[in-house]
Coordinates of C-alpha atoms in Angstrom, one line a residue:
M134 CA 116.0 71.7 124.5
H135 CA 114.2 71.9 127.8
D136 CA 111.0 69.8 128.2
D137 CA 108.8 72.9 128.5
E138 CA 110.3 74.4 125.3
L139 CA 109.8 71.1 123.5
I140 CA 106.1 71.0 124.5
A141 CA 105.6 74.6 123.6
R142 CA 107.1 74.0 120.1
A143 CA 104.9 71.0 119.6
K144 CA 101.8 73.0 120.6
A145 CA 102.7 75.8 118.2
W146 CA 103.2 73.3 115.4
L147 CA 99.8 71.6 116.3
A148 CA 98.0 75.0 116.1
E149 CA 98.8 75.5 112.4
D150 CA 98.8 71.8 111.2
P151 CA 96.2 71.5 108.4
D152 CA 96.0 67.7 108.4
P153 CA 93.5 66.1 110.8
E154 CA 95.6 62.8 110.9
T155 CA 98.8 64.4 112.0
R156 CA 97.0 66.8 114.3
E157 CA 95.5 63.8 116.1
E158 CA 98.8 62.0 116.2
L159 CA 100.6 65.1 117.7
A160 CA 97.8 65.9 120.1
K161 CA 98.1 62.4 121.7
L162 CA 101.9 62.8 122.0
I163 CA 101.5 66.1 123.8
A164 CA 98.7 64.9 126.0
T165 CA 100.8 61.8 127.1
H166 CA 103.9 64.0 127.4
D167 CA 105.8 61.5 125.2
L168 CA 109.1 63.2 125.2
P169 CA 111.1 60.3 123.6
E170 CA 108.8 60.5 120.6
L171 CA 108.5 64.2 120.5
T172 CA 112.2 65.0 120.8
P173 CA 113.4 63.6 117.4
R174 CA 110.4 65.2 115.7
F175 CA 111.4 68.6 116.9
S176 CA 115.1 68.3 117.0
G177 CA 115.5 70.4 113.9
T178 CA 114.0 70.8 110.4
L179 CA 114.0 68.3 107.6
Q180 CA 116.6 69.7 105.3
F181 CA 116.0 70.5 101.7
G182 CA 118.8 69.6 99.4
T183 CA 119.6 68.4 95.9
A184 CA 117.4 65.3 96.5
G185 CA 114.6 67.6 97.7
L186 CA 113.0 66.3 100.8
R187 CA 112.7 62.7 102.0
G188 CA 111.8 61.3 105.4
E189 CA 109.4 59.4 107.6
L190 CA 105.8 60.4 107.5
G191 CA 104.4 62.0 110.7
A192 CA 103.8 65.2 112.6
G193 CA 106.6 67.7 113.3
P194 CA 109.3 69.6 111.4
M195 CA 111.6 66.5 111.1
R196 CA 108.9 64.4 109.4
M197 CA 107.2 64.5 106.0
N198 CA 103.8 66.0 106.4
R199 CA 101.5 68.6 104.8
S200 CA 102.9 71.4 106.9
V201 CA 106.5 70.7 105.7
V202 CA 105.3 70.2 102.1
I203 CA 103.4 73.5 102.1
R204 CA 106.5 75.3 103.3
A205 CA 108.6 73.6 100.7
A206 CA 106.2 74.5 98.0
A207 CA 106.0 78.2 99.2
G208 CA 109.8 78.3 99.2
L209 CA 110.0 76.9 95.6
A210 CA 107.4 79.4 94.5
A211 CA 109.3 82.3 96.0
Y212 CA 112.5 81.0 94.3
L213 CA 110.8 80.8 90.9
K214 CA 109.4 84.3 91.3
A215 CA 112.8 85.7 92.4
K216 CA 114.2 84.3 89.2
G217 CA 111.6 86.1 87.1
R218 CA 109.3 83.1 86.5
T219 CA 106.3 85.0 87.9
D220 CA 103.6 83.4 85.9
G221 CA 105.3 80.1 84.8
L222 CA 103.8 76.7 84.8
V223 CA 104.7 74.2 87.5
V224 CA 103.7 70.6 86.7
I225 CA 103.2 68.2 89.6
G226 CA 103.3 64.4 89.7
Y227 CA 102.9 61.9 92.5
D228 CA 103.2 58.2 93.3
A229 CA 100.9 55.9 95.2
R230 CA 102.4 56.2 98.6
H231 CA 100.6 57.4 101.7
K232 CA 99.9 61.2 101.5
S233 CA 101.3 61.6 98.0
A234 CA 98.1 62.8 96.5
D235 CA 97.6 65.2 99.4
F236 CA 101.1 66.6 99.0
A237 CA 100.6 67.1 95.3
Q238 CA 97.3 69.0 95.8
D239 CA 98.9 71.2 98.5
T240 CA 101.7 72.0 96.1
A241 CA 99.3 72.9 93.4
A242 CA 97.3 75.2 95.8
V243 CA 100.5 77.0 96.9
M244 CA 101.7 77.6 93.4
T245 CA 98.3 78.9 92.4
G246 CA 98.2 81.1 95.4
A247 CA 101.6 82.5 94.5
G248 CA 100.4 83.6 91.1
L249 CA 102.0 80.7 89.2
R250 CA 100.2 78.2 87.1
A251 CA 99.9 74.7 88.3
A252 CA 99.0 71.4 86.5
V253 CA 98.8 68.0 88.3
L254 CA 99.2 64.7 86.5
P255 CA 95.8 62.8 86.3
R256 CA 96.7 60.0 88.8
P257 CA 99.8 58.3 90.3
L258 CA 102.2 57.8 87.4
P259 CA 105.9 57.0 87.0
T260 CA 108.4 59.7 87.8
P261 CA 109.8 59.7 84.2
V262 CA 106.3 60.8 83.0
L263 CA 106.7 63.9 85.2
A264 CA 110.2 64.5 84.0
F265 CA 109.0 64.3 80.4
A266 CA 106.0 66.5 81.1
I267 CA 108.1 69.4 82.3
R268 CA 109.8 69.9 78.9
H269 CA 106.8 68.8 76.9
L270 CA 104.6 71.5 78.5
G271 CA 107.2 74.2 78.7
A272 CA 107.0 74.3 82.5
V273 CA 109.4 76.4 84.6
A274 CA 109.6 73.7 87.2
G275 CA 108.3 70.3 88.2
V276 CA 107.6 68.5 91.5
E277 CA 107.4 64.7 91.9
V278 CA 106.0 63.5 95.2
T279 CA 107.8 60.2 95.8
A280 CA 110.1 58.3 98.1
S281 CA 111.2 56.0 95.3
H282 CA 112.3 52.7 96.8
N283 CA 112.4 53.8 100.5
P284 CA 110.4 51.9 103.2
P285 CA 106.6 52.3 103.3
R286 CA 106.7 54.8 106.2
D287 CA 108.6 57.3 104.1
N288 CA 107.7 59.9 101.5
G289 CA 109.6 62.6 99.6
Y290 CA 109.5 65.7 97.4
K291 CA 111.7 65.9 94.3
V292 CA 112.2 69.2 92.5
Y293 CA 113.0 69.7 88.8
L294 CA 113.7 73.0 87.0
G295 CA 112.5 73.9 83.5
D296 CA 115.3 72.0 81.7
G297 CA 113.6 68.8 82.9
S298 CA 116.5 67.7 85.2
Q299 CA 116.7 67.7 89.0
I300 CA 118.1 70.6 90.9
V301 CA 121.8 71.0 91.7
P302 CA 123.7 73.6 93.7
P303 CA 123.2 76.5 94.1
A304 CA 119.5 76.1 93.4
D305 CA 119.0 73.8 96.3
A306 CA 120.5 76.3 98.8
E307 CA 118.6 79.1 97.3
I308 CA 115.3 77.2 97.6
A309 CA 116.2 76.1 101.1
A310 CA 116.7 79.8 102.1
E311 CA 113.3 80.7 100.7
I312 CA 111.7 77.8 102.7
A313 CA 113.4 79.0 105.9
A314 CA 112.0 82.4 105.3
V315 CA 108.4 81.1 105.4
R316 CA 106.9 82.1 108.8
A317 CA 103.3 81.1 109.6
L318 CA 101.4 78.8 107.3
A319 CA 98.6 81.2 107.5
D320 CA 100.8 83.6 105.5
V321 CA 100.9 81.1 102.6
P322 CA 97.9 81.6 100.3
R323 CA 96.2 78.3 99.4
P324 CA 93.1 78.6 97.3
T325 CA 90.9 75.6 96.9
A326 CA 90.8 75.7 93.1
G327 CA 92.5 77.3 90.2
W328 CA 94.9 74.7 89.0
E329 CA 94.6 72.2 86.2
T330 CA 94.3 68.5 86.5
L331 CA 95.8 67.1 83.3
D332 CA 94.1 64.4 81.2
D333 CA 96.0 61.5 79.5
T334 CA 97.3 63.7 76.7
V335 CA 100.7 64.1 78.3
L336 CA 100.9 60.4 79.1
D337 CA 100.0 59.6 75.5
A338 CA 102.8 61.9 74.3
Y339 CA 105.3 60.2 76.7
L340 CA 104.2 56.7 75.4
A341 CA 104.6 57.9 71.8
R342 CA 108.1 59.0 72.7
T343 CA 109.0 55.6 74.1
D344 CA 108.7 54.1 70.6
A345 CA 111.7 56.2 69.5
V346 CA 114.1 54.2 71.7
L347 CA 113.7 51.1 69.6
A348 CA 115.0 50.4 66.1
P349 CA 112.1 50.4 63.6
D350 CA 112.7 46.8 62.3
S351 CA 114.1 45.1 65.4
P352 CA 112.7 41.7 66.6
R353 CA 110.2 41.9 69.4
T354 CA 110.0 38.3 70.5
A355 CA 111.5 38.2 74.1
R356 CA 109.0 37.0 76.7
T357 CA 109.1 38.7 80.1
V358 CA 107.9 38.4 83.7
Y359 CA 107.3 41.8 85.1
T360 CA 106.9 43.2 88.6
P361 CA 106.2 46.9 89.4
M362 CA 107.0 46.1 93.1
H363 CA 103.6 47.4 94.4
G364 CA 104.3 50.7 92.6
V365 CA 103.0 52.8 89.7
G366 CA 104.8 51.3 86.8
R367 CA 102.4 48.6 85.6
D368 CA 99.9 50.4 83.4
T369 CA 102.5 52.6 81.7
L370 CA 105.0 49.7 81.1
L371 CA 102.2 47.4 79.7
A372 CA 101.1 50.2 77.4
A373 CA 104.6 50.8 76.2
F374 CA 105.2 47.1 75.6
A375 CA 101.9 46.8 73.7
R376 CA 102.7 49.8 71.5
A377 CA 106.1 48.3 70.7
G378 CA 104.7 44.9 69.8
F379 CA 106.4 42.8 72.5
P380 CA 104.6 39.8 74.0
A381 CA 102.5 41.0 77.0
P382 CA 104.6 40.6 80.1
E383 CA 103.5 38.0 82.7
L384 CA 102.7 40.0 85.8
V385 CA 103.7 39.1 89.3
A386 CA 100.2 39.2 90.6
E387 CA 101.0 39.7 94.3
Q388 CA 103.0 42.9 93.5
A389 CA 101.0 44.2 90.5
D390 CA 98.7 46.7 92.1
P391 CA 99.9 49.9 93.7
D392 CA 100.0 49.4 97.5
P393 CA 101.6 52.0 99.9
E394 CA 102.2 49.2 102.4
F395 CA 104.4 47.2 100.1
P396 CA 103.2 44.0 101.9
T397 CA 105.4 41.4 100.1
V398 CA 108.8 43.1 100.5
A399 CA 110.9 44.4 103.5
F400 CA 112.2 47.2 101.2
P401 CA 110.5 47.9 97.9
N402 CA 113.8 47.9 96.0
P403 CA 114.7 45.2 93.5
E404 CA 118.3 45.2 94.8
E405 CA 117.3 44.2 98.3
P406 CA 117.5 40.6 99.4
G407 CA 114.2 38.8 98.9
A408 CA 112.5 41.5 96.9
M409 CA 112.6 39.5 93.7
D410 CA 111.6 36.1 95.1
L411 CA 108.0 36.3 93.8
A412 CA 109.3 37.3 90.4
F413 CA 111.7 34.3 90.4
A414 CA 108.8 32.0 91.4
K415 CA 106.7 33.4 88.5
A416 CA 109.5 32.9 86.1
R417 CA 110.0 29.3 87.1
E418 CA 106.3 28.8 86.2
T419 CA 106.4 30.5 82.9
N420 CA 110.0 30.2 81.6
P421 CA 110.4 33.7 80.1
D422 CA 113.5 35.0 78.5
L423 CA 114.1 37.6 81.2
I424 CA 112.6 39.2 84.3
I425 CA 112.0 43.0 84.4
A426 CA 111.3 44.9 87.7
N427 CA 110.7 48.5 88.3
D428 CA 111.1 50.2 91.7
P429 CA 107.9 51.8 93.0
D430 CA 108.1 55.1 91.0
A431 CA 109.4 53.2 87.9
D432 CA 112.5 55.3 87.3
R433 CA 114.8 52.3 87.9
C434 CA 114.8 49.0 86.0
A435 CA 116.2 45.7 87.2
V436 CA 116.8 42.7 85.0
A437 CA 117.2 39.0 85.8
V438 CA 118.2 36.2 83.4
P439 CA 117.8 32.4 83.4
L440 CA 120.9 30.3 84.2
T441 CA 121.6 27.3 82.0
D442 CA 123.8 24.3 82.1
R443 CA 125.3 23.7 78.7
G444 CA 122.4 25.4 77.1
T445 CA 119.7 23.7 79.2
P446 CA 117.7 26.0 81.7
T447 CA 118.4 25.0 85.3
G448 CA 115.4 26.8 86.7
D449 CA 117.6 29.2 88.6
W450 CA 117.7 33.0 87.9
R451 CA 120.4 35.6 88.3
M452 CA 119.9 39.3 88.9
L453 CA 122.2 41.3 86.7
R454 CA 124.1 44.1 88.4
G455 CA 123.3 47.6 87.4
D456 CA 126.8 47.9 85.9
E457 CA 126.1 44.8 83.7
V458 CA 122.9 46.2 82.4
G459 CA 124.6 49.5 81.9
A460 CA 127.3 47.8 79.7
L461 CA 124.7 45.8 77.8
L462 CA 122.6 48.8 76.9
A463 CA 125.8 50.8 75.9
T464 CA 127.0 48.0 73.7
H465 CA 123.5 47.8 72.1
L466 CA 123.4 51.5 71.4
V467 CA 127.0 51.5 70.0
R468 CA 126.0 48.6 67.6
R469 CA 123.0 50.7 66.5
G470 CA 125.3 53.5 65.6
A471 CA 124.5 55.9 68.4
H472 CA 126.2 59.3 68.5
G473 CA 126.8 61.6 71.4
T474 CA 128.3 61.5 74.9
F475 CA 128.1 58.4 77.1
A476 CA 128.1 59.4 80.8
E477 CA 128.0 57.8 84.2
S478 CA 128.6 58.6 87.8
I479 CA 131.9 58.0 89.6
V480 CA 130.4 55.0 91.5
S481 CA 129.6 53.1 88.3
S482 CA 131.9 50.7 86.5
S483 CA 134.8 52.1 84.5
L484 CA 133.7 49.7 81.7
L485 CA 131.5 52.3 80.1
G486 CA 134.6 54.5 79.5
R487 CA 136.3 51.5 77.7
I488 CA 133.2 50.9 75.5
A489 CA 132.9 54.6 74.6
E490 CA 136.7 54.9 73.9
K491 CA 136.7 51.9 71.5
A492 CA 133.6 53.4 69.7
N493 CA 135.3 56.8 69.5
L494 CA 132.5 58.4 71.4
P495 CA 132.8 61.2 74.0
Y496 CA 132.7 60.0 77.6
E497 CA 132.2 61.9 80.9
E498 CA 132.2 60.9 84.6
T499 CA 130.0 62.9 87.0
L500 CA 129.1 63.0 90.7
T501 CA 126.5 60.5 91.9
G502 CA 122.9 61.1 90.7
F503 CA 121.1 61.8 87.6
K504 CA 120.9 65.4 88.4
W505 CA 124.5 65.5 87.3
I506 CA 124.4 62.9 84.5
A507 CA 121.4 64.6 82.8
R508 CA 123.4 67.9 82.6
V509 CA 126.3 66.4 80.5
E510 CA 126.5 68.3 77.3
G511 CA 125.5 66.3 74.2
L512 CA 124.3 63.4 76.4
R513 CA 123.2 60.3 74.4
Y514 CA 123.3 57.7 77.1
G515 CA 123.8 57.8 80.8
Y516 CA 123.6 55.2 83.6
E517 CA 124.2 54.7 87.2
E518 CA 124.9 51.4 88.9
A519 CA 121.8 51.7 91.2
L520 CA 119.7 50.5 88.3
G521 CA 119.2 53.9 86.7
Y522 CA 119.4 54.3 82.9
C523 CA 118.7 57.3 80.6
V524 CA 118.3 56.0 77.1
D525 CA 116.3 58.9 75.6
P526 CA 117.8 62.1 77.0
E527 CA 115.9 64.3 74.6
G528 CA 112.6 62.9 76.0
V529 CA 113.4 62.4 79.6
R530 CA 116.5 64.0 81.2
D531 CA 116.4 61.6 84.1
K532 CA 116.6 57.9 84.7
D533 CA 113.6 56.1 83.1
G534 CA 112.7 52.5 84.0
I535 CA 110.1 52.2 81.3
T536 CA 112.3 53.0 78.3
A537 CA 115.2 51.1 79.8
A538 CA 112.9 48.0 80.0
L539 CA 112.0 48.4 76.3
L540 CA 115.6 48.7 75.2
V541 CA 116.9 45.7 77.2
T542 CA 113.9 43.6 75.9
E543 CA 114.8 44.6 72.4
L544 CA 118.4 43.5 72.9
A545 CA 117.2 40.2 74.4
S546 CA 115.0 39.7 71.4
E547 CA 117.9 40.3 69.0
L548 CA 120.1 37.9 70.8
K549 CA 117.3 35.3 71.0
A550 CA 117.1 35.5 67.2
E551 CA 120.8 34.6 67.1
G552 CA 120.3 31.7 69.6
R553 CA 122.2 33.8 72.2
T554 CA 121.4 35.4 75.6
L555 CA 122.4 38.5 77.6
L556 CA 124.9 36.4 79.5
D557 CA 126.6 35.4 76.2
L558 CA 126.9 39.1 75.3
L559 CA 128.4 39.9 78.7
D560 CA 131.0 37.2 78.1
D561 CA 131.9 38.9 74.8
I562 CA 132.1 42.3 76.4
A563 CA 134.5 40.9 79.1
V564 CA 136.8 39.4 76.5
E565 CA 136.8 42.5 74.4
H566 CA 137.2 45.1 77.2
G567 CA 138.5 43.1 80.2
L568 CA 136.4 41.7 83.0
H569 CA 135.0 44.5 85.1
A570 CA 133.6 42.9 88.2
T571 CA 131.8 45.1 90.7
D572 CA 130.4 44.7 94.2
Q573 CA 129.2 46.8 97.0
L574 CA 129.6 47.0 100.7
S575 CA 126.5 48.7 102.0
V576 CA 125.8 49.3 105.7
R577 CA 122.4 50.5 106.8
V578 CA 122.4 52.3 110.2
E579 CA 120.0 53.6 112.7
D580 CA 122.5 56.0 114.1
L581 CA 124.0 58.4 111.5
S582 CA 127.0 59.0 113.6
V583 CA 128.2 55.5 112.6
I584 CA 128.6 56.8 109.1
A585 CA 130.4 60.0 110.1
N586 CA 132.7 58.0 112.4
A587 CA 133.6 55.6 109.6
M588 CA 134.4 58.4 107.2
S589 CA 136.5 60.2 109.8
R590 CA 138.4 57.0 110.6
L591 CA 139.2 56.4 106.9
R592 CA 140.4 60.1 106.5
E593 CA 142.5 60.0 109.7
Q594 CA 143.9 56.5 109.2
P595 CA 143.7 55.8 105.4
P596 CA 144.5 52.2 104.4
T597 CA 147.6 51.6 102.3
H598 CA 146.7 48.2 101.0
L599 CA 143.4 46.4 100.3
A600 CA 143.4 42.6 99.4
G601 CA 147.2 42.8 99.2
L602 CA 147.0 45.5 96.4
A603 CA 148.8 48.7 97.1
I604 CA 146.7 51.9 97.0
T605 CA 148.4 54.0 94.3
K606 CA 146.2 57.0 94.7
A607 CA 143.9 58.2 97.5
E608 CA 141.5 61.1 96.9
D609 CA 139.4 63.0 99.4
L610 CA 136.5 64.1 97.1
T611 CA 135.4 66.8 99.5
K612 CA 138.2 68.8 97.9
G613 CA 136.9 68.2 94.4
T614 CA 139.1 67.1 91.4
E615 CA 140.0 68.6 88.1
T616 CA 136.7 67.3 86.6
L617 CA 134.4 67.0 89.7
P618 CA 133.0 69.5 92.1
P619 CA 133.4 68.7 95.9
T620 CA 131.3 65.9 97.4
D621 CA 131.5 63.8 100.6
G622 CA 133.5 60.8 99.4
L623 CA 136.8 58.9 99.2
R624 CA 138.3 57.3 96.1
Y625 CA 141.1 54.8 96.2
T626 CA 142.9 53.6 93.1
L627 CA 144.7 50.3 93.3
D628 CA 146.6 48.2 90.7
G629 CA 143.6 46.7 88.8
A630 CA 141.0 47.8 91.3
R631 CA 139.1 50.9 92.5
V632 CA 137.1 51.7 95.7
I633 CA 134.8 54.6 96.4
V634 CA 133.3 55.2 99.8
R635 CA 130.4 57.7 100.4
P636 CA 127.3 58.3 102.5
S637 CA 124.1 57.7 100.7
G638 CA 122.2 60.8 99.7
T639 CA 118.8 59.3 100.2
E640 CA 119.0 56.6 102.8
P641 CA 120.8 56.1 106.2
K642 CA 123.5 54.0 104.5
L643 CA 127.3 54.0 104.1
K644 CA 128.0 52.8 100.6
C645 CA 131.3 51.4 99.3
Y646 CA 131.6 50.7 95.6
L647 CA 134.2 48.1 94.6
E648 CA 135.6 47.3 91.1
V649 CA 138.2 44.8 90.0
V650 CA 139.4 44.8 86.4
L651 CA 141.1 41.7 84.9
P652 CA 142.3 41.1 81.3
V653 CA 140.6 38.0 79.7
P654 CA 142.5 36.9 76.6
A655 CA 139.9 34.3 75.6
H656 CA 136.4 33.0 76.4
A657 CA 138.0 29.8 77.9
E658 CA 139.6 31.9 80.6
L659 CA 136.4 33.6 81.8
V660 CA 135.5 31.1 84.5
M661 CA 139.0 31.4 86.2
A662 CA 138.9 35.2 85.8
R663 CA 135.5 35.5 87.4
A664 CA 136.6 33.3 90.3
K665 CA 139.7 35.4 90.9
A666 CA 137.7 38.6 90.7
T667 CA 135.1 37.3 93.2
D668 CA 137.9 36.4 95.6
L669 CA 139.5 39.8 95.3
L670 CA 136.2 41.6 95.8
E671 CA 135.5 39.6 98.9
T672 CA 138.9 40.3 100.3
I673 CA 138.7 44.0 99.5
K674 CA 135.3 44.2 101.2
R675 CA 136.7 42.5 104.3
D676 CA 139.8 44.7 104.5
L677 CA 137.8 47.9 103.9
S678 CA 135.3 47.0 106.5
A679 CA 138.1 46.6 109.0
A680 CA 139.7 49.9 108.0
A681 CA 136.4 51.8 108.3
G682 CA 135.5 50.1 111.6
I683 CA 132.2 48.8 110.3

């Protein structure tokens, strides 16, 4: 693009930008002829996909801003009307990030202007409340304004249809086509009133539903430390715990209030290094039975447990991997007599399949994301290794960090009554089903071509061995499989191990998921098996990194 064309496009964007903040920002860039800053903002258009929209806040078509959101809302409205949903209800939720409330209101205005009915949740609330509200209110669609656990500078726009689950193809492409058809913003009717702002009735109905995930007579004694990670989970989780009769969680005060700057963490994601340090410090003060953390929109749940030395607490804490929590919750549900299909995505541990098989329960593997897991027929329980758990699919057809927190705290309470811990149960699971040790090689990049180059290199020069183990099967998932539609990924099956490589769908990351499976004949052999698994995982990680050139 020539400099003159770039400036002309920026001026045209400025002329219809409804937001004083981004207008001022863009006007300064134009006035100073800041081409290095303008170029990436106008190098294309933020693409709408199955994850909706997500990107950095700022002026221009490659940033998240009110102009982009109005166009997205207009495209969604046109899609719904084309499907015959001409006067349906669209329910809208939002988190506490910068601009989230503005984006929610813009969406409500566009829906109202298009002849649809719109209802906005009363304040920033967890994403699962929005997912619940769609089905509870009989809506034809839902929108959640959130960037989940992305950095503070980001925001996003997640779309659900009337079944309460996130969009999948071909809906994403059809909505994207309608967005592309929007011309001038002046052509999009945006009344200043006419939509409903909901009261707490929907939230109360959601909270009443959370009771259903617990057994009526289960113990409720486990003590917790809780952090909402500067997000919106606190009030909803505390209310759910109070209803259930658990001890009130000890809050990590520095992270308890919603704060779009996320001042105490580099990335507001419990999986990121350092994000849980304040929670660990609080736990060392209060000696709880476990730590619970939500991500900022509270659809994910992280769990940490105290380490002991021959039964005596050491003061150290260990984060459980998402796969470990996934297996614990599955085991808990099986023991409670759960019926229905257990499901997970391909990047999660194969242990869930072993648990389901032994319990004579149906099991399904899906592509990555709860948009796929939630659509499994007869779903009873679904999880994904990235701390996402669906324990009440009839209430919320998405991951839900509030109900997952309730269920894991119930399990911890039951084990506490037996003088046991979550770690003890993990040992039992390993002996019963084999040790399923997982790890991840995750590379965050500034330049997306690094990811593309790594994927190309693995496709053109595929490894034949990793950690000395022969690769017995190599699958390019872009071609799909008998059970999976196509996706950008590679899957390697080894003797006693598995590796999946894929670009992240929501962040600039290349993600490699590793699993080693070892038989464990007795509890006495667990220490040696875990040491062997750790060594194998590290070697696989090193060899894979070399093969991918990362």
